[in-house]
PDB file of C-alpha atoms in Angstrom:
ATOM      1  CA  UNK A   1      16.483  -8.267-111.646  1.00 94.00           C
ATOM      2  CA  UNK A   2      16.428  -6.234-114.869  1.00 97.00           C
ATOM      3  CA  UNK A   3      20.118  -4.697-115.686  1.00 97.00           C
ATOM      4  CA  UNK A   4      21.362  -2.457-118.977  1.00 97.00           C
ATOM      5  CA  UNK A   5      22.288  -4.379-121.711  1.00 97.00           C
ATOM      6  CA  UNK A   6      26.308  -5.680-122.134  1.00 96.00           C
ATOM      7  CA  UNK A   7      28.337  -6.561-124.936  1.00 91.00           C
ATOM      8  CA  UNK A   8      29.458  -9.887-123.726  1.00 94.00           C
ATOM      9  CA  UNK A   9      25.198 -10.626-123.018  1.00 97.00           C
ATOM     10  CA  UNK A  10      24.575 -10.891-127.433  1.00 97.00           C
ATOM     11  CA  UNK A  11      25.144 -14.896-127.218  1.00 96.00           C
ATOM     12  CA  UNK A  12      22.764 -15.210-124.499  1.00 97.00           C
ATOM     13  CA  UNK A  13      20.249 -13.420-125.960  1.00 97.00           C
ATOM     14  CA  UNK A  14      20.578 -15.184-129.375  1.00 97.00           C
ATOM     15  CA  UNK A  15      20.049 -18.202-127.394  1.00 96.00           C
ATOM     16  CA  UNK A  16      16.950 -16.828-125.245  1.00 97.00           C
ATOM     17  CA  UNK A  17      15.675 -15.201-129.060  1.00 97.00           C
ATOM     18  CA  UNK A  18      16.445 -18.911-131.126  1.00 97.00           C
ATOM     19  CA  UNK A  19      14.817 -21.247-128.580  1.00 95.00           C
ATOM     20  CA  UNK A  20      11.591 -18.910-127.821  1.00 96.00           C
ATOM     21  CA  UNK A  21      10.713 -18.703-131.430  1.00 97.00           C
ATOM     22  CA  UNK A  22      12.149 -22.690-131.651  1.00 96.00           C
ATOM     23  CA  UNK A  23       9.907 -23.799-128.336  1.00 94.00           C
ATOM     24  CA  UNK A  24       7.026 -21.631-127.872  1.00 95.00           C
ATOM     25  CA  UNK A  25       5.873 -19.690-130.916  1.00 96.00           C
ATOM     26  CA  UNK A  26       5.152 -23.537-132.907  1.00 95.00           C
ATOM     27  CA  UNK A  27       1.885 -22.834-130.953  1.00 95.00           C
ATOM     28  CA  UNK A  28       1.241 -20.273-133.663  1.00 97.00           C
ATOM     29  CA  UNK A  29       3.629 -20.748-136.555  1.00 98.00           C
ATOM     30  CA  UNK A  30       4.456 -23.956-138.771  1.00 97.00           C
ATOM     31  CA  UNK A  31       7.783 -25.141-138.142  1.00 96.00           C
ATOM     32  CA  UNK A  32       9.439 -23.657-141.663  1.00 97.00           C
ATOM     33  CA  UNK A  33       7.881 -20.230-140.694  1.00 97.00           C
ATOM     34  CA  UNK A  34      10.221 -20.828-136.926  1.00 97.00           C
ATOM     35  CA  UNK A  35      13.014 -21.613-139.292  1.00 97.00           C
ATOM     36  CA  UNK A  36      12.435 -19.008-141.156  1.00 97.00           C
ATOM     37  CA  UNK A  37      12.281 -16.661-138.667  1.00 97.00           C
ATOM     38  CA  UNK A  38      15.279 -18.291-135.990  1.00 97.00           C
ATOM     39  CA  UNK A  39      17.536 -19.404-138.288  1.00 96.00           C
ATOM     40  CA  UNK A  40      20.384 -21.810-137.242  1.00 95.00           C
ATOM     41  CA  UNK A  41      22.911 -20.624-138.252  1.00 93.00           C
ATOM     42  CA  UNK A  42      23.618 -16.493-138.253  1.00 93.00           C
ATOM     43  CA  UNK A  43      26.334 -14.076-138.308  1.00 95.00           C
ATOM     44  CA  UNK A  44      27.359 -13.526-134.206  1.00 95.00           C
ATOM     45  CA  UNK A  45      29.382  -9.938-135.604  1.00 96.00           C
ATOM     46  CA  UNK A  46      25.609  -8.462-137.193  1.00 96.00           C
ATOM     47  CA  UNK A  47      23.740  -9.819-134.015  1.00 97.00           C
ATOM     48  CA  UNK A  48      25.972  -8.406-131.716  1.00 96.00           C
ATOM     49  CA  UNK A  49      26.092  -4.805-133.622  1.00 96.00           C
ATOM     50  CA  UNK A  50      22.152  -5.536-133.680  1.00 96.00           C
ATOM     51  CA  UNK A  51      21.583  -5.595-130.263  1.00 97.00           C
ATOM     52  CA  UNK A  52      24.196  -2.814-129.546  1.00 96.00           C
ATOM     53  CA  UNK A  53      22.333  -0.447-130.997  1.00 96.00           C
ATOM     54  CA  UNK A  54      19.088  -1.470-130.031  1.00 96.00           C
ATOM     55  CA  UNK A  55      20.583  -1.448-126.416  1.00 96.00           C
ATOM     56  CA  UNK A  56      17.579  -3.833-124.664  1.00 98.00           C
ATOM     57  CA  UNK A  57      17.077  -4.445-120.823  1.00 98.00           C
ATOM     58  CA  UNK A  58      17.709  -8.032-119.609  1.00 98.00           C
ATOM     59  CA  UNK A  59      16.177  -9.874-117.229  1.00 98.00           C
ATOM     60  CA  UNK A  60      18.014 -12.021-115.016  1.00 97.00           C
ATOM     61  CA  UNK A  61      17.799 -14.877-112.050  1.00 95.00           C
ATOM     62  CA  UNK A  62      20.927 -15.316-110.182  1.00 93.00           C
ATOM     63  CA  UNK A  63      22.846 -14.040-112.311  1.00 90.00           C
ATOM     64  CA  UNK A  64      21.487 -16.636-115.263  1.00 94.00           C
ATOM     65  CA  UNK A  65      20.038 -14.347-118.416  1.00 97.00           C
ATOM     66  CA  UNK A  66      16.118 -15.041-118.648  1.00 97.00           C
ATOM     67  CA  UNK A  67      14.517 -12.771-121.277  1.00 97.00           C
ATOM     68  CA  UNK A  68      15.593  -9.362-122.697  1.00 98.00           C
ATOM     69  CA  UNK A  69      13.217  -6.521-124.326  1.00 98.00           C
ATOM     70  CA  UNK A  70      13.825  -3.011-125.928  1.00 98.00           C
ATOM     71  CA  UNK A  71      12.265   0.448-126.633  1.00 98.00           C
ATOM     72  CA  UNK A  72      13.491   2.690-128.882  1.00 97.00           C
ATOM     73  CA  UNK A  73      13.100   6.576-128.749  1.00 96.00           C
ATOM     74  CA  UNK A  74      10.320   6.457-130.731  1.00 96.00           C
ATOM     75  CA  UNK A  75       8.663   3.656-128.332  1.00 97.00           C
ATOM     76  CA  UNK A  76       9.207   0.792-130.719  1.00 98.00           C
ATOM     77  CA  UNK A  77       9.285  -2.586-129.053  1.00 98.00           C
ATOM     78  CA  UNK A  78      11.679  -4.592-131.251  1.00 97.00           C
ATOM     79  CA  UNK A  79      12.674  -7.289-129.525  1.00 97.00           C
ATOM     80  CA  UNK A  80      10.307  -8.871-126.223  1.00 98.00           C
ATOM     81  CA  UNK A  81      11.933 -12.270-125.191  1.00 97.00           C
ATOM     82  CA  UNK A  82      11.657 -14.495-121.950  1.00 96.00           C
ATOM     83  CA  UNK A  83      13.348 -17.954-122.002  1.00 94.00           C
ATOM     84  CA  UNK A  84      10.791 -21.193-122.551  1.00 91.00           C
ATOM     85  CA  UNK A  85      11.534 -22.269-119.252  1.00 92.00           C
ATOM     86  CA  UNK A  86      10.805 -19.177-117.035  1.00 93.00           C
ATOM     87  CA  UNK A  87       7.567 -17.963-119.174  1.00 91.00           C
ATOM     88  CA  UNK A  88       4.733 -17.333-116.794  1.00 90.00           C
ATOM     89  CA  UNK A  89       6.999 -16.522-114.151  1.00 93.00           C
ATOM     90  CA  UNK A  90       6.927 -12.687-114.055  1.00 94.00           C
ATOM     91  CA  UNK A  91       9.875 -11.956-116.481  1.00 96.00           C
ATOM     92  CA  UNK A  92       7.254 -10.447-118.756  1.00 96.00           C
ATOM     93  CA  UNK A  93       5.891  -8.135-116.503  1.00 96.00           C
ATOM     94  CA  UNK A  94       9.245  -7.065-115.134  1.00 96.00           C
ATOM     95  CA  UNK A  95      10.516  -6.280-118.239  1.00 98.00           C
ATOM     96  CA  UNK A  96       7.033  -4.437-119.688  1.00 98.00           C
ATOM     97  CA  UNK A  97       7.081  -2.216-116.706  1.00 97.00           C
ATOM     98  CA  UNK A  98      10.439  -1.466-117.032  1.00 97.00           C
ATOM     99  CA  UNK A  99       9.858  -0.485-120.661  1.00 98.00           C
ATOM    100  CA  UNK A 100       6.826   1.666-119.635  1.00 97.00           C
ATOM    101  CA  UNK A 101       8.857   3.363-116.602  1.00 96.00           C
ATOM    102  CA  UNK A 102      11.643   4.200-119.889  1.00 97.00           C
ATOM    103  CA  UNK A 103       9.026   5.220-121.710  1.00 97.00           C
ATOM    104  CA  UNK A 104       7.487   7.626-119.756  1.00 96.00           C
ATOM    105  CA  UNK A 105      10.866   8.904-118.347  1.00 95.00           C
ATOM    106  CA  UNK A 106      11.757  10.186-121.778  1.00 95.00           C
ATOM    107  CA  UNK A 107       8.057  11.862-122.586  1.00 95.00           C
ATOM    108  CA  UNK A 108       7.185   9.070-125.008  1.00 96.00           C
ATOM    109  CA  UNK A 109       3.257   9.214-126.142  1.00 96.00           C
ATOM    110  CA  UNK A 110       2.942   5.630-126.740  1.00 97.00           C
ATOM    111  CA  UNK A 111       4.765   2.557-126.876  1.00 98.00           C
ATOM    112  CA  UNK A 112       3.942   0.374-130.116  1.00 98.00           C
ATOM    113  CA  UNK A 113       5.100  -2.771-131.204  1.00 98.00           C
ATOM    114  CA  UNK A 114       5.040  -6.026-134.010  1.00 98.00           C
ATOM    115  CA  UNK A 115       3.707  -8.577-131.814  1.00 98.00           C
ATOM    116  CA  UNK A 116       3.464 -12.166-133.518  1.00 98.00           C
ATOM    117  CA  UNK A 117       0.125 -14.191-132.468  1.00 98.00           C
ATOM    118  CA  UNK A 118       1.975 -15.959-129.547  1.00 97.00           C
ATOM    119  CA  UNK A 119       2.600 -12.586-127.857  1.00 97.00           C
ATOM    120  CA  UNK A 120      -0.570 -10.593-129.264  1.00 98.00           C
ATOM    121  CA  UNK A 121      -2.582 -12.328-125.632  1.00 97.00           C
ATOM    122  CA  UNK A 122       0.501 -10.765-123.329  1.00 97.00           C
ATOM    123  CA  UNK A 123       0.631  -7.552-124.912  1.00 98.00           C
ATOM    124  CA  UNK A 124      -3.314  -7.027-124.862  1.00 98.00           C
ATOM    125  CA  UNK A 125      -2.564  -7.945-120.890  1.00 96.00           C
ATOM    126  CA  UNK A 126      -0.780  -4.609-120.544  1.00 97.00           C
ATOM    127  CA  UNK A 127      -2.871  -2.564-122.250  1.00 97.00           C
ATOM    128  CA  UNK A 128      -1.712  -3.076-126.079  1.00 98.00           C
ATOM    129  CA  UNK A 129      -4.558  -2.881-128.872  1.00 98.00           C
ATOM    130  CA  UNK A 130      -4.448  -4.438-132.427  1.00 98.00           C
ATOM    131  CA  UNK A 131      -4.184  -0.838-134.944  1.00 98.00           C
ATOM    132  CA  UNK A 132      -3.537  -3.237-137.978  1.00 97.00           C
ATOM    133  CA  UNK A 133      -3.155  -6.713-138.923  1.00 98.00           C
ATOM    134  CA  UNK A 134      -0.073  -7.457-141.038  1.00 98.00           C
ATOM    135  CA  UNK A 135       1.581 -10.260-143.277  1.00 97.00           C
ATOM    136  CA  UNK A 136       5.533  -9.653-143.025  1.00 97.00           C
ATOM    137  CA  UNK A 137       7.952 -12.298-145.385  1.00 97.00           C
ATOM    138  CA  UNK A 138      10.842 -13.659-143.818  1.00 96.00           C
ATOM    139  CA  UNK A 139      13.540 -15.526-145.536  1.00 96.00           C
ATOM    140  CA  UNK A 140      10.676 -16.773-147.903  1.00 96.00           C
ATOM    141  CA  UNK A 141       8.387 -17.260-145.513  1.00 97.00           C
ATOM    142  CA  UNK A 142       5.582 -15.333-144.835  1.00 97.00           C
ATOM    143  CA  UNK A 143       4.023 -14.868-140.797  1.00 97.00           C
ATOM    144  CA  UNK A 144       1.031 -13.132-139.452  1.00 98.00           C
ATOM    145  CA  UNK A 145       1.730 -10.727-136.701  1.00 98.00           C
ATOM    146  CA  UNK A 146      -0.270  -7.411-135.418  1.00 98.00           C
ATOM    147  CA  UNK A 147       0.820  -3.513-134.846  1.00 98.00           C
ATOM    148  CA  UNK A 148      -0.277  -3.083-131.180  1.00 98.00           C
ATOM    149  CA  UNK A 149       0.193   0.368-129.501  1.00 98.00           C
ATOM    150  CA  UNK A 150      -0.354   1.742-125.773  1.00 98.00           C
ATOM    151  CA  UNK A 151      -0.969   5.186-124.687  1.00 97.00           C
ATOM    152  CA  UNK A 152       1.863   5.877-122.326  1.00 96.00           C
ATOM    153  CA  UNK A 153       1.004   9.942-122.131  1.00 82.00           C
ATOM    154  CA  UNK A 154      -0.103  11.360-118.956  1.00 68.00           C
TER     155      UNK A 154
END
């Protein structure tokens, strides 16, 4: 089921956000750009206020956390996570077409996004198209990922 976010969910979703990037975007990325980009060690106070105020959906199975994404009122995707283990499992879909329904329920246009090269495939599934190309440095590192939008407007 997908549920609003709540405070006590930020380690889990740390967790689900650290061993993605860790497991499953090393198909795309070298492993200092992973480290780079999920550190191992962070500040739990600045993730928690992080994902307060981006306030994201989270999907869970029996009551186990499985993936989390967001949309801002703008229709930014920030964050789009589903745990290693359930990936290809419908999480993804649950959570995009809750993001959509959000979307469309507060008259957003079009729902746009920084998708990295692992999740470029998954967002082109729903609809998403490449508007640019982009290098973006993290922690030294820089990491390829693409500005994909969808036309959510009726």
């Amino acid at each position: 089921s997908i549920r609003p976010y709540q405070k006590d969910d930020a380690t889990k979703l740390r967790d689900i956000f650290y061993h993605t990037i860790r497991n499953i975007n090393t198909r795309d990325y070298s492993e200092q750009q992973v480290k780079a980009w999920a550190t191992d060690t962070y500040d739990e106070t600045d993730w928690a206020k992080r994902m307060l105020a981006r306030n994201p959906f989270v999907a869970t199975i029996n009551d186990e956390v499985v993936g989390y994404a967001d949309v801002q009122n703008d229709g930014y995707i920030d964050h789009f996570f589903c745990h290693a283990q359930y990936q290809g499992k419908g999480i993804g879909k649950m959570l995009m077409n809750k993001l959509i329904g959000v979307g469309k329920a507060k008259n957003i246009s079009k729902l746009y996004s920084h998708a990295s090269i692992t999740a470029k495939p998954f967002f082109e599934h729903f609809g998403f198209s490449v508007t640019k190309q982009q290098q973006v440095e993290i922690r030294g590192q820089v990491l390829t990922n693409f500005v994909m939008e969808k036309d959510i407007g009726d």
